[in-house]
Amino acid sequence: MNGTKLKPIELSNYTISDEDAPFIVAELSGNHNNSIDVALRLVEEASKAGADAFKLQTYTADTITLNCDTEDFQIRGGLWDGQSLYELYQQAHMPWDWHKPLMDHARSLGIDCFSSRFDATAVDFLEE
């Protein structure tokens, strides 16, 4: 930039600024393979690797896409080839009853945990 320093941001127990080390966030996404044990282990691995925080995603297939089988909703190529977006999100979403155990586990390891929410129902759920 032009030499202008960014205003520091206070986040949990961290200060994010030009002078501080990077704030590293690990992303879980659909990497849990539908296993909470895998998800918990990924939190541990993120902590061991030096992540400052762990991010989940809060949505359901019904709130992120339509249950539609038309061409526009079909996946072409990759692991999900031939499946619909709805089918992908049904399989890859983070079960909502996993959020608390994962957040508690992250806190026990000394890292923050937060979630990207995709709709109003997810906001309501996370506020609880």
mmCIF file with all atom_site columns, N, CA, C and O in Angstrom, residues 29-82:
data_model
loop_
_atom_site.group_PDB
_atom_site.id
_atom_site.type_symbol
_atom_site.label_atom_id
_atom_site.label_alt_id
_atom_site.label_comp_id
_atom_site.label_asym_id
_atom_site.label_entity_id
_atom_site.label_seq_id
_atom_site.pdbx_PDB_ins_code
_atom_site.Cartn_x
_atom_site.Cartn_y
_atom_site.Cartn_z
_atom_site.occupancy
_atom_site.B_iso_or_equiv
_atom_site.pdbx_formal_charge
_atom_site.auth_seq_id
_atom_site.auth_comp_id
_atom_site.auth_asym_id
_atom_site.auth_atom_id
_atom_site.pdbx_PDB_model_num
ATOM 1   N N  . SER A 1 29 ? -15.099 -27.201 6.436   1.00 0.00 ? 29 SER A N  1
ATOM 2   C CA . SER A 1 29 ? -15.924 -27.456 5.262   1.00 0.00 ? 29 SER A CA 1
ATOM 3   C C  . SER A 1 29 ? -16.443 -28.884 5.277   1.00 0.00 ? 29 SER A C  1
ATOM 4   O O  . SER A 1 29 ? -16.864 -29.380 6.313   1.00 0.00 ? 29 SER A O  1
ATOM 5   N N  . GLY A 1 30 ? -16.409 -29.583 4.141   1.00 0.00 ? 30 GLY A N  1
ATOM 6   C CA . GLY A 1 30 ? -16.931 -30.953 4.061   1.00 0.00 ? 30 GLY A CA 1
ATOM 7   C C  . GLY A 1 30 ? -15.860 -32.007 4.248   1.00 0.00 ? 30 GLY A C  1
ATOM 8   O O  . GLY A 1 30 ? -16.070 -33.174 3.939   1.00 0.00 ? 30 GLY A O  1
ATOM 9   N N  . ASN A 1 31 ? -14.707 -31.630 4.761   1.00 0.00 ? 31 ASN A N  1
ATOM 10  C CA . ASN A 1 31 ? -13.579 -32.552 4.902   1.00 0.00 ? 31 ASN A CA 1
ATOM 11  C C  . ASN A 1 31 ? -13.754 -33.594 6.001   1.00 0.00 ? 31 ASN A C  1
ATOM 12  O O  . ASN A 1 31 ? -12.890 -34.425 6.212   1.00 0.00 ? 31 ASN A O  1
ATOM 13  N N  . HIS A 1 32 ? -14.860 -33.546 6.696   1.00 0.00 ? 32 HIS A N  1
ATOM 14  C CA . HIS A 1 32 ? -15.098 -34.456 7.828   1.00 0.00 ? 32 HIS A CA 1
ATOM 15  C C  . HIS A 1 32 ? -15.550 -35.847 7.398   1.00 0.00 ? 32 HIS A C  1
ATOM 16  O O  . HIS A 1 32 ? -15.581 -36.768 8.213   1.00 0.00 ? 32 HIS A O  1
ATOM 17  N N  . ASN A 1 33 ? -15.892 -36.023 6.120   1.00 0.00 ? 33 ASN A N  1
ATOM 18  C CA . ASN A 1 33 ? -16.337 -37.322 5.601   1.00 0.00 ? 33 ASN A CA 1
ATOM 19  C C  . ASN A 1 33 ? -17.476 -37.923 6.417   1.00 0.00 ? 33 ASN A C  1
ATOM 20  O O  . ASN A 1 33 ? -17.540 -39.131 6.635   1.00 0.00 ? 33 ASN A O  1
ATOM 21  N N  . ASN A 1 34 ? -18.369 -37.064 6.908   1.00 0.00 ? 34 ASN A N  1
ATOM 22  C CA . ASN A 1 34 ? -19.542 -37.481 7.689   1.00 0.00 ? 34 ASN A CA 1
ATOM 23  C C  . ASN A 1 34 ? -19.187 -38.219 8.975   1.00 0.00 ? 34 ASN A C  1
ATOM 24  O O  . ASN A 1 34 ? -19.921 -39.087 9.425   1.00 0.00 ? 34 ASN A O  1
ATOM 25  N N  . SER A 1 35 ? -18.048 -37.873 9.556   1.00 0.00 ? 35 SER A N  1
ATOM 26  C CA . SER A 1 35 ? -17.610 -38.493 10.811  1.00 0.00 ? 35 SER A CA 1
ATOM 27  C C  . SER A 1 35 ? -17.225 -37.401 11.810  1.00 0.00 ? 35 SER A C  1
ATOM 28  O O  . SER A 1 35 ? -16.290 -36.638 11.558  1.00 0.00 ? 35 SER A O  1
ATOM 29  N N  . ILE A 1 36 ? -17.919 -37.378 12.935  1.00 0.00 ? 36 ILE A N  1
ATOM 30  C CA . ILE A 1 36 ? -17.554 -36.381 13.956  1.00 0.00 ? 36 ILE A CA 1
ATOM 31  C C  . ILE A 1 36 ? -16.165 -36.666 14.511  1.00 0.00 ? 36 ILE A C  1
ATOM 32  O O  . ILE A 1 36 ? -15.436 -35.741 14.877  1.00 0.00 ? 36 ILE A O  1
ATOM 33  N N  . ASP A 1 37 ? -15.761 -37.939 14.554  1.00 0.00 ? 37 ASP A N  1
ATOM 34  C CA . ASP A 1 37 ? -14.411 -38.254 15.027  1.00 0.00 ? 37 ASP A CA 1
ATOM 35  C C  . ASP A 1 37 ? -13.354 -37.652 14.110  1.00 0.00 ? 37 ASP A C  1
ATOM 36  O O  . ASP A 1 37 ? -12.349 -37.122 14.578  1.00 0.00 ? 37 ASP A O  1
ATOM 37  N N  . VAL A 1 38 ? -13.586 -37.699 12.813  1.00 0.00 ? 38 VAL A N  1
ATOM 38  C CA . VAL A 1 38 ? -12.668 -37.065 11.860  1.00 0.00 ? 38 VAL A CA 1
ATOM 39  C C  . VAL A 1 38 ? -12.671 -35.556 12.073  1.00 0.00 ? 38 VAL A C  1
ATOM 40  O O  . VAL A 1 38 ? -11.620 -34.919 12.107  1.00 0.00 ? 38 VAL A O  1
ATOM 41  N N  . ALA A 1 39 ? -13.854 -34.972 12.253  1.00 0.00 ? 39 ALA A N  1
ATOM 42  C CA . ALA A 1 39 ? -13.953 -33.526 12.464  1.00 0.00 ? 39 ALA A CA 1
ATOM 43  C C  . ALA A 1 39 ? -13.201 -33.104 13.728  1.00 0.00 ? 39 ALA A C  1
ATOM 44  O O  . ALA A 1 39 ? -12.461 -32.113 13.713  1.00 0.00 ? 39 ALA A O  1
ATOM 45  N N  . LEU A 1 40 ? -13.359 -33.846 14.808  1.00 0.00 ? 40 LEU A N  1
ATOM 46  C CA . LEU A 1 40 ? -12.649 -33.529 16.056  1.00 0.00 ? 40 LEU A CA 1
ATOM 47  C C  . LEU A 1 40 ? -11.141 -33.657 15.867  1.00 0.00 ? 40 LEU A C  1
ATOM 48  O O  . LEU A 1 40 ? -10.370 -32.827 16.365  1.00 0.00 ? 40 LEU A O  1
ATOM 49  N N  . ARG A 1 41 ? -10.728 -34.673 15.142  1.00 0.00 ? 41 ARG A N  1
ATOM 50  C CA . ARG A 1 41 ? -9.290  -34.858 14.887  1.00 0.00 ? 41 ARG A CA 1
ATOM 51  C C  . ARG A 1 41 ? -8.738  -33.722 14.026  1.00 0.00 ? 41 ARG A C  1
ATOM 52  O O  . ARG A 1 41 ? -7.616  -33.254 14.231  1.00 0.00 ? 41 ARG A O  1
ATOM 53  N N  . LEU A 1 42 ? -9.536  -33.225 13.071  1.00 0.00 ? 42 LEU A N  1
ATOM 54  C CA . LEU A 1 42 ? -9.092  -32.100 12.247  1.00 0.00 ? 42 LEU A CA 1
ATOM 55  C C  . LEU A 1 42 ? -8.909  -30.834 13.080  1.00 0.00 ? 42 LEU A C  1
ATOM 56  O O  . LEU A 1 42 ? -7.997  -30.041 12.827  1.00 0.00 ? 42 LEU A O  1
ATOM 57  N N  . VAL A 1 43 ? -9.756  -30.636 14.082  1.00 0.00 ? 43 VAL A N  1
ATOM 58  C CA . VAL A 1 43 ? -9.571  -29.505 14.999  1.00 0.00 ? 43 VAL A CA 1
ATOM 59  C C  . VAL A 1 43 ? -8.231  -29.649 15.718  1.00 0.00 ? 43 VAL A C  1
ATOM 60  O O  . VAL A 1 43 ? -7.463  -28.692 15.841  1.00 0.00 ? 43 VAL A O  1
ATOM 61  N N  . GLU A 1 44 ? -7.935  -30.865 16.188  1.00 0.00 ? 44 GLU A N  1
ATOM 62  C CA . GLU A 1 44 ? -6.661  -31.110 16.876  1.00 0.00 ? 44 GLU A CA 1
ATOM 63  C C  . GLU A 1 44 ? -5.471  -30.850 15.950  1.00 0.00 ? 44 GLU A C  1
ATOM 64  O O  . GLU A 1 44 ? -4.480  -30.227 16.359  1.00 0.00 ? 44 GLU A O  1
ATOM 65  N N  . GLU A 1 45 ? -5.559  -31.331 14.722  1.00 0.00 ? 45 GLU A N  1
ATOM 66  C CA . GLU A 1 45 ? -4.464  -31.140 13.773  1.00 0.00 ? 45 GLU A CA 1
ATOM 67  C C  . GLU A 1 45 ? -4.269  -29.663 13.437  1.00 0.00 ? 45 GLU A C  1
ATOM 68  O O  . GLU A 1 45 ? -3.137  -29.205 13.285  1.00 0.00 ? 45 GLU A O  1
ATOM 69  N N  . ALA A 1 46 ? -5.367  -28.936 13.323  1.00 0.00 ? 46 ALA A N  1
ATOM 70  C CA . ALA A 1 46 ? -5.262  -27.497 13.066  1.00 0.00 ? 46 ALA A CA 1
ATOM 71  C C  . ALA A 1 46 ? -4.555  -26.803 14.221  1.00 0.00 ? 46 ALA A C  1
ATOM 72  O O  . ALA A 1 46 ? -3.703  -25.931 14.011  1.00 0.00 ? 46 ALA A O  1
ATOM 73  N N  . SER A 1 47 ? -4.900  -27.198 15.433  1.00 0.00 ? 47 SER A N  1
ATOM 74  C CA . SER A 1 47 ? -4.257  -26.622 16.616  1.00 0.00 ? 47 SER A CA 1
ATOM 75  C C  . SER A 1 47 ? -2.759  -26.936 16.622  1.00 0.00 ? 47 SER A C  1
ATOM 76  O O  . SER A 1 47 ? -1.930  -26.053 16.842  1.00 0.00 ? 47 SER A O  1
ATOM 77  N N  . LYS A 1 48 ? -2.430  -28.189 16.361  1.00 0.00 ? 48 LYS A N  1
ATOM 78  C CA . LYS A 1 48 ? -1.014  -28.595 16.329  1.00 0.00 ? 48 LYS A CA 1
ATOM 79  C C  . LYS A 1 48 ? -0.237  -27.841 15.257  1.00 0.00 ? 48 LYS A C  1
ATOM 80  O O  . LYS A 1 48 ? 0.947   -27.551 15.422  1.00 0.00 ? 48 LYS A O  1
ATOM 81  N N  . ALA A 1 49 ? -0.905  -27.544 14.139  1.00 0.00 ? 49 ALA A N  1
ATOM 82  C CA . ALA A 1 49 ? -0.249  -26.855 13.028  1.00 0.00 ? 49 ALA A CA 1
ATOM 83  C C  . ALA A 1 49 ? -0.104  -25.356 13.272  1.00 0.00 ? 49 ALA A C  1
ATOM 84  O O  . ALA A 1 49 ? 0.508   -24.656 12.476  1.00 0.00 ? 49 ALA A O  1
ATOM 85  N N  . GLY A 1 50 ? -0.688  -24.861 14.376  1.00 0.00 ? 50 GLY A N  1
ATOM 86  C CA . GLY A 1 50 ? -0.528  -23.449 14.716  1.00 0.00 ? 50 GLY A CA 1
ATOM 87  C C  . GLY A 1 50 ? -1.681  -22.551 14.352  1.00 0.00 ? 50 GLY A C  1
ATOM 88  O O  . GLY A 1 50 ? -1.546  -21.329 14.404  1.00 0.00 ? 50 GLY A O  1
ATOM 89  N N  . ALA A 1 51 ? -2.830  -23.133 13.981  1.00 0.00 ? 51 ALA A N  1
ATOM 90  C CA . ALA A 1 51 ? -3.990  -22.294 13.661  1.00 0.00 ? 51 ALA A CA 1
ATOM 91  C C  . ALA A 1 51 ? -4.444  -21.529 14.904  1.00 0.00 ? 51 ALA A C  1
ATOM 92  O O  . ALA A 1 51 ? -4.399  -22.048 16.011  1.00 0.00 ? 51 ALA A O  1
ATOM 93  N N  . ASP A 1 52 ? -4.873  -20.302 14.691  1.00 0.00 ? 52 ASP A N  1
ATOM 94  C CA . ASP A 1 52 ? -5.410  -19.480 15.775  1.00 0.00 ? 52 ASP A CA 1
ATOM 95  C C  . ASP A 1 52 ? -6.906  -19.702 15.948  1.00 0.00 ? 52 ASP A C  1
ATOM 96  O O  . ASP A 1 52 ? -7.458  -19.463 17.023  1.00 0.00 ? 52 ASP A O  1
ATOM 97  N N  . ALA A 1 53 ? -7.562  -20.138 14.864  1.00 0.00 ? 53 ALA A N  1
ATOM 98  C CA . ALA A 1 53 ? -9.011  -20.322 14.900  1.00 0.00 ? 53 ALA A CA 1
ATOM 99  C C  . ALA A 1 53 ? -9.398  -21.442 13.932  1.00 0.00 ? 53 ALA A C  1
ATOM 100 O O  . ALA A 1 53 ? -8.623  -21.816 13.041  1.00 0.00 ? 53 ALA A O  1
ATOM 101 N N  . PHE A 1 54 ? -10.590 -21.924 14.139  1.00 0.00 ? 54 PHE A N  1
ATOM 102 C CA . PHE A 1 54 ? -11.140 -23.003 13.332  1.00 0.00 ? 54 PHE A CA 1
ATOM 103 C C  . PHE A 1 54 ? -12.512 -22.563 12.852  1.00 0.00 ? 54 PHE A C  1
ATOM 104 O O  . PHE A 1 54 ? -13.326 -22.107 13.645  1.00 0.00 ? 54 PHE A O  1
ATOM 105 N N  . LYS A 1 55 ? -12.790 -22.670 11.535  1.00 0.00 ? 55 LYS A N  1
ATOM 106 C CA . LYS A 1 55 ? -14.049 -22.185 10.979  1.00 0.00 ? 55 LYS A CA 1
ATOM 107 C C  . LYS A 1 55 ? -14.906 -23.328 10.463  1.00 0.00 ? 55 LYS A C  1
ATOM 108 O O  . LYS A 1 55 ? -14.437 -24.199 9.740   1.00 0.00 ? 55 LYS A O  1
ATOM 109 N N  . LEU A 1 56 ? -16.162 -23.287 10.860  1.00 0.00 ? 56 LEU A N  1
ATOM 110 C CA . LEU A 1 56 ? -17.172 -24.227 10.379  1.00 0.00 ? 56 LEU A CA 1
ATOM 111 C C  . LEU A 1 56 ? -18.054 -23.516 9.366   1.00 0.00 ? 56 LEU A C  1
ATOM 112 O O  . LEU A 1 56 ? -17.941 -22.310 9.169   1.00 0.00 ? 56 LEU A O  1
ATOM 113 N N  . GLN A 1 57 ? -18.973 -24.265 8.752   1.00 0.00 ? 57 GLN A N  1
ATOM 114 C CA . GLN A 1 57 ? -19.994 -23.687 7.884   1.00 0.00 ? 57 GLN A CA 1
ATOM 115 C C  . GLN A 1 57 ? -21.341 -24.195 8.367   1.00 0.00 ? 57 GLN A C  1
ATOM 116 O O  . GLN A 1 57 ? -21.505 -25.389 8.624   1.00 0.00 ? 57 GLN A O  1
ATOM 117 N N  . THR A 1 58 ? -22.297 -23.283 8.517   1.00 0.00 ? 58 THR A N  1
ATOM 118 C CA . THR A 1 58 ? -23.618 -23.647 9.034   1.00 0.00 ? 58 THR A CA 1
ATOM 119 C C  . THR A 1 58 ? -24.663 -23.418 7.955   1.00 0.00 ? 58 THR A C  1
ATOM 120 O O  . THR A 1 58 ? -24.992 -22.280 7.614   1.00 0.00 ? 58 THR A O  1
ATOM 121 N N  . TYR A 1 59 ? -25.143 -24.524 7.394   1.00 0.00 ? 59 TYR A N  1
ATOM 122 C CA . TYR A 1 59 ? -26.199 -24.497 6.385   1.00 0.00 ? 59 TYR A CA 1
ATOM 123 C C  . TYR A 1 59 ? -26.802 -25.889 6.299   1.00 0.00 ? 59 TYR A C  1
ATOM 124 O O  . TYR A 1 59 ? -26.268 -26.850 6.885   1.00 0.00 ? 59 TYR A O  1
ATOM 125 N N  . THR A 1 60 ? -27.884 -26.025 5.587   1.00 0.00 ? 60 THR A N  1
ATOM 126 C CA . THR A 1 60 ? -28.429 -27.324 5.208   1.00 0.00 ? 60 THR A CA 1
ATOM 127 C C  . THR A 1 60 ? -28.650 -27.291 3.698   1.00 0.00 ? 60 THR A C  1
ATOM 128 O O  . THR A 1 60 ? -28.685 -26.212 3.091   1.00 0.00 ? 60 THR A O  1
ATOM 129 N N  . ALA A 1 61 ? -28.828 -28.443 3.106   1.00 0.00 ? 61 ALA A N  1
ATOM 130 C CA . ALA A 1 61 ? -29.094 -28.489 1.667   1.00 0.00 ? 61 ALA A CA 1
ATOM 131 C C  . ALA A 1 61 ? -30.337 -27.669 1.330   1.00 0.00 ? 61 ALA A C  1
ATOM 132 O O  . ALA A 1 61 ? -30.380 -26.966 0.318   1.00 0.00 ? 61 ALA A O  1
ATOM 133 N N  . ASP A 1 62 ? -31.348 -27.732 2.201   1.00 0.00 ? 62 ASP A N  1
ATOM 134 C CA . ASP A 1 62 ? -32.600 -27.009 1.944   1.00 0.00 ? 62 ASP A CA 1
ATOM 135 C C  . ASP A 1 62 ? -32.448 -25.492 2.014   1.00 0.00 ? 62 ASP A C  1
ATOM 136 O O  . ASP A 1 62 ? -33.221 -24.767 1.393   1.00 0.00 ? 62 ASP A O  1
ATOM 137 N N  . THR A 1 63 ? -31.458 -25.006 2.765   1.00 0.00 ? 63 THR A N  1
ATOM 138 C CA . THR A 1 63 ? -31.318 -23.557 2.919   1.00 0.00 ? 63 THR A CA 1
ATOM 139 C C  . THR A 1 63 ? -30.264 -22.953 1.995   1.00 0.00 ? 63 THR A C  1
ATOM 140 O O  . THR A 1 63 ? -30.158 -21.733 1.913   1.00 0.00 ? 63 THR A O  1
ATOM 141 N N  . ILE A 1 64 ? -29.496 -23.796 1.303   1.00 0.00 ? 64 ILE A N  1
ATOM 142 C CA . ILE A 1 64 ? -28.431 -23.246 0.453   1.00 0.00 ? 64 ILE A CA 1
ATOM 143 C C  . ILE A 1 64 ? -28.704 -23.422 -1.043  1.00 0.00 ? 64 ILE A C  1
ATOM 144 O O  . ILE A 1 64 ? -28.131 -22.722 -1.864  1.00 0.00 ? 64 ILE A O  1
ATOM 145 N N  . THR A 1 65 ? -29.594 -24.355 -1.390  1.00 0.00 ? 65 THR A N  1
ATOM 146 C CA . THR A 1 65 ? -29.892 -24.573 -2.805  1.00 0.00 ? 65 THR A CA 1
ATOM 147 C C  . THR A 1 65 ? -31.283 -25.172 -2.953  1.00 0.00 ? 65 THR A C  1
ATOM 148 O O  . THR A 1 65 ? -31.978 -25.417 -1.964  1.00 0.00 ? 65 THR A O  1
ATOM 149 N N  . LEU A 1 66 ? -31.673 -25.412 -4.185  1.00 0.00 ? 66 LEU A N  1
ATOM 150 C CA . LEU A 1 66 ? -32.960 -26.030 -4.477  1.00 0.00 ? 66 LEU A CA 1
ATOM 151 C C  . LEU A 1 66 ? -32.761 -27.523 -4.731  1.00 0.00 ? 66 LEU A C  1
ATOM 152 O O  . LEU A 1 66 ? -31.729 -27.934 -5.274  1.00 0.00 ? 66 LEU A O  1
ATOM 153 N N  . ASN A 1 67 ? -33.747 -28.314 -4.381  1.00 0.00 ? 67 ASN A N  1
ATOM 154 C CA . ASN A 1 67 ? -33.727 -29.740 -4.697  1.00 0.00 ? 67 ASN A CA 1
ATOM 155 C C  . ASN A 1 67 ? -34.192 -29.878 -6.144  1.00 0.00 ? 67 ASN A C  1
ATOM 156 O O  . ASN A 1 67 ? -35.356 -30.105 -6.424  1.00 0.00 ? 67 ASN A O  1
ATOM 157 N N  . CYS A 1 68 ? -33.255 -29.685 -7.044  1.00 0.00 ? 68 CYS A N  1
ATOM 158 C CA . CYS A 1 68 ? -33.573 -29.570 -8.466  1.00 0.00 ? 68 CYS A CA 1
ATOM 159 C C  . CYS A 1 68 ? -32.593 -30.428 -9.264  1.00 0.00 ? 68 CYS A C  1
ATOM 160 O O  . CYS A 1 68 ? -31.391 -30.431 -8.971  1.00 0.00 ? 68 CYS A O  1
ATOM 161 N N  . ASP A 1 69 ? -33.095 -31.117 -10.252 1.00 0.00 ? 69 ASP A N  1
ATOM 162 C CA . ASP A 1 69 ? -32.263 -32.022 -11.042 1.00 0.00 ? 69 ASP A CA 1
ATOM 163 C C  . ASP A 1 69 ? -31.977 -31.495 -12.452 1.00 0.00 ? 69 ASP A C  1
ATOM 164 O O  . ASP A 1 69 ? -31.492 -32.236 -13.292 1.00 0.00 ? 69 ASP A O  1
ATOM 165 N N  . THR A 1 70 ? -32.260 -30.230 -12.705 1.00 0.00 ? 70 THR A N  1
ATOM 166 C CA . THR A 1 70 ? -32.017 -29.692 -14.045 1.00 0.00 ? 70 THR A CA 1
ATOM 167 C C  . THR A 1 70 ? -30.520 -29.510 -14.289 1.00 0.00 ? 70 THR A C  1
ATOM 168 O O  . THR A 1 70 ? -29.705 -29.543 -13.361 1.00 0.00 ? 70 THR A O  1
ATOM 169 N N  . GLU A 1 71 ? -30.166 -29.291 -15.531 1.00 0.00 ? 71 GLU A N  1
ATOM 170 C CA . GLU A 1 71 ? -28.763 -29.157 -15.943 1.00 0.00 ? 71 GLU A CA 1
ATOM 171 C C  . GLU A 1 71 ? -28.004 -28.099 -15.135 1.00 0.00 ? 71 GLU A C  1
ATOM 172 O O  . GLU A 1 71 ? -26.841 -28.298 -14.778 1.00 0.00 ? 71 GLU A O  1
ATOM 173 N N  . ASP A 1 72 ? -28.651 -26.974 -14.856 1.00 0.00 ? 72 ASP A N  1
ATOM 174 C CA . ASP A 1 72 ? -27.996 -25.893 -14.114 1.00 0.00 ? 72 ASP A CA 1
ATOM 175 C C  . ASP A 1 72 ? -27.604 -26.301 -12.693 1.00 0.00 ? 72 ASP A C  1
ATOM 176 O O  . ASP A 1 72 ? -26.757 -25.656 -12.077 1.00 0.00 ? 72 ASP A O  1
ATOM 177 N N  . PHE A 1 73 ? -28.213 -27.337 -12.167 1.00 0.00 ? 73 PHE A N  1
ATOM 178 C CA . PHE A 1 73 ? -27.944 -27.772 -10.801 1.00 0.00 ? 73 PHE A CA 1
ATOM 179 C C  . PHE A 1 73 ? -27.144 -29.073 -10.751 1.00 0.00 ? 73 PHE A C  1
ATOM 180 O O  . PHE A 1 73 ? -26.996 -29.674 -9.692  1.00 0.00 ? 73 PHE A O  1
ATOM 181 N N  . GLN A 1 74 ? -26.604 -29.504 -11.889 1.00 0.00 ? 74 GLN A N  1
ATOM 182 C CA . GLN A 1 74 ? -25.798 -30.713 -11.967 1.00 0.00 ? 74 GLN A CA 1
ATOM 183 C C  . GLN A 1 74 ? -24.315 -30.360 -11.904 1.00 0.00 ? 74 GLN A C  1
ATOM 184 O O  . GLN A 1 74 ? -23.873 -29.369 -12.481 1.00 0.00 ? 74 GLN A O  1
ATOM 185 N N  . ILE A 1 75 ? -23.561 -31.195 -11.227 1.00 0.00 ? 75 ILE A N  1
ATOM 186 C CA . ILE A 1 75 ? -22.111 -31.008 -11.123 1.00 0.00 ? 75 ILE A CA 1
ATOM 187 C C  . ILE A 1 75 ? -21.450 -31.803 -12.244 1.00 0.00 ? 75 ILE A C  1
ATOM 188 O O  . ILE A 1 75 ? -21.785 -32.964 -12.470 1.00 0.00 ? 75 ILE A O  1
ATOM 189 N N  . ARG A 1 76 ? -20.523 -31.169 -12.911 1.00 0.00 ? 76 ARG A N  1
ATOM 190 C CA . ARG A 1 76 ? -19.787 -31.819 -13.997 1.00 0.00 ? 76 ARG A CA 1
ATOM 191 C C  . ARG A 1 76 ? -18.307 -31.843 -13.649 1.00 0.00 ? 76 ARG A C  1
ATOM 192 O O  . ARG A 1 76 ? -17.693 -30.808 -13.427 1.00 0.00 ? 76 ARG A O  1
ATOM 193 N N  . GLY A 1 77 ? -17.752 -33.035 -13.575 1.00 0.00 ? 77 GLY A N  1
ATOM 194 C CA . GLY A 1 77 ? -16.334 -33.192 -13.271 1.00 0.00 ? 77 GLY A CA 1
ATOM 195 C C  . GLY A 1 77 ? -16.081 -33.317 -11.783 1.00 0.00 ? 77 GLY A C  1
ATOM 196 O O  . GLY A 1 77 ? -16.920 -32.987 -10.954 1.00 0.00 ? 77 GLY A O  1
ATOM 197 N N  . GLY A 1 78 ? -14.937 -33.827 -11.440 1.00 0.00 ? 78 GLY A N  1
ATOM 198 C CA . GLY A 1 78 ? -14.524 -33.940 -10.051 1.00 0.00 ? 78 GLY A CA 1
ATOM 199 C C  . GLY A 1 78 ? -15.227 -35.054 -9.285  1.00 0.00 ? 78 GLY A C  1
ATOM 200 O O  . GLY A 1 78 ? -15.913 -35.904 -9.866  1.00 0.00 ? 78 GLY A O  1
ATOM 201 N N  . LEU A 1 79 ? -15.060 -35.033 -7.990  1.00 0.00 ? 79 LEU A N  1
ATOM 202 C CA . LEU A 1 79 ? -15.600 -36.080 -7.114  1.00 0.00 ? 79 LEU A CA 1
ATOM 203 C C  . LEU A 1 79 ? -17.120 -36.193 -7.146  1.00 0.00 ? 79 LEU A C  1
ATOM 204 O O  . LEU A 1 79 ? -17.667 -37.263 -6.910  1.00 0.00 ? 79 LEU A O  1
ATOM 205 N N  . TRP A 1 80 ? -17.800 -35.100 -7.420  1.00 0.00 ? 80 TRP A N  1
ATOM 206 C CA . TRP A 1 80 ? -19.256 -35.061 -7.344  1.00 0.00 ? 80 TRP A CA 1
ATOM 207 C C  . TRP A 1 80 ? -19.904 -35.141 -8.723  1.00 0.00 ? 80 TRP A C  1
ATOM 208 O O  . TRP A 1 80 ? -21.089 -34.873 -8.869  1.00 0.00 ? 80 TRP A O  1
ATOM 209 N N  . ASP A 1 81 ? -19.156 -35.539 -9.728  1.00 0.00 ? 81 ASP A N  1
ATOM 210 C CA . ASP A 1 81 ? -19.653 -35.596 -11.098 1.00 0.00 ? 81 ASP A CA 1
ATOM 211 C C  . ASP A 1 81 ? -20.965 -36.375 -11.180 1.00 0.00 ? 81 ASP A C  1
ATOM 212 O O  . ASP A 1 81 ? -21.088 -37.481 -10.651 1.00 0.00 ? 81 ASP A O  1
ATOM 213 N N  . GLY A 1 82 ? -21.951 -35.764 -11.837 1.00 0.00 ? 82 GLY A N  1
ATOM 214 C CA . GLY A 1 82 ? -23.233 -36.422 -12.047 1.00 0.00 ? 82 GLY A CA 1
ATOM 215 C C  . GLY A 1 82 ? -24.235 -36.232 -10.928 1.00 0.00 ? 82 GLY A C  1
ATOM 216 O O  . GLY A 1 82 ? -25.396 -36.605 -11.071 1.00 0.00 ? 82 GLY A O  1
#
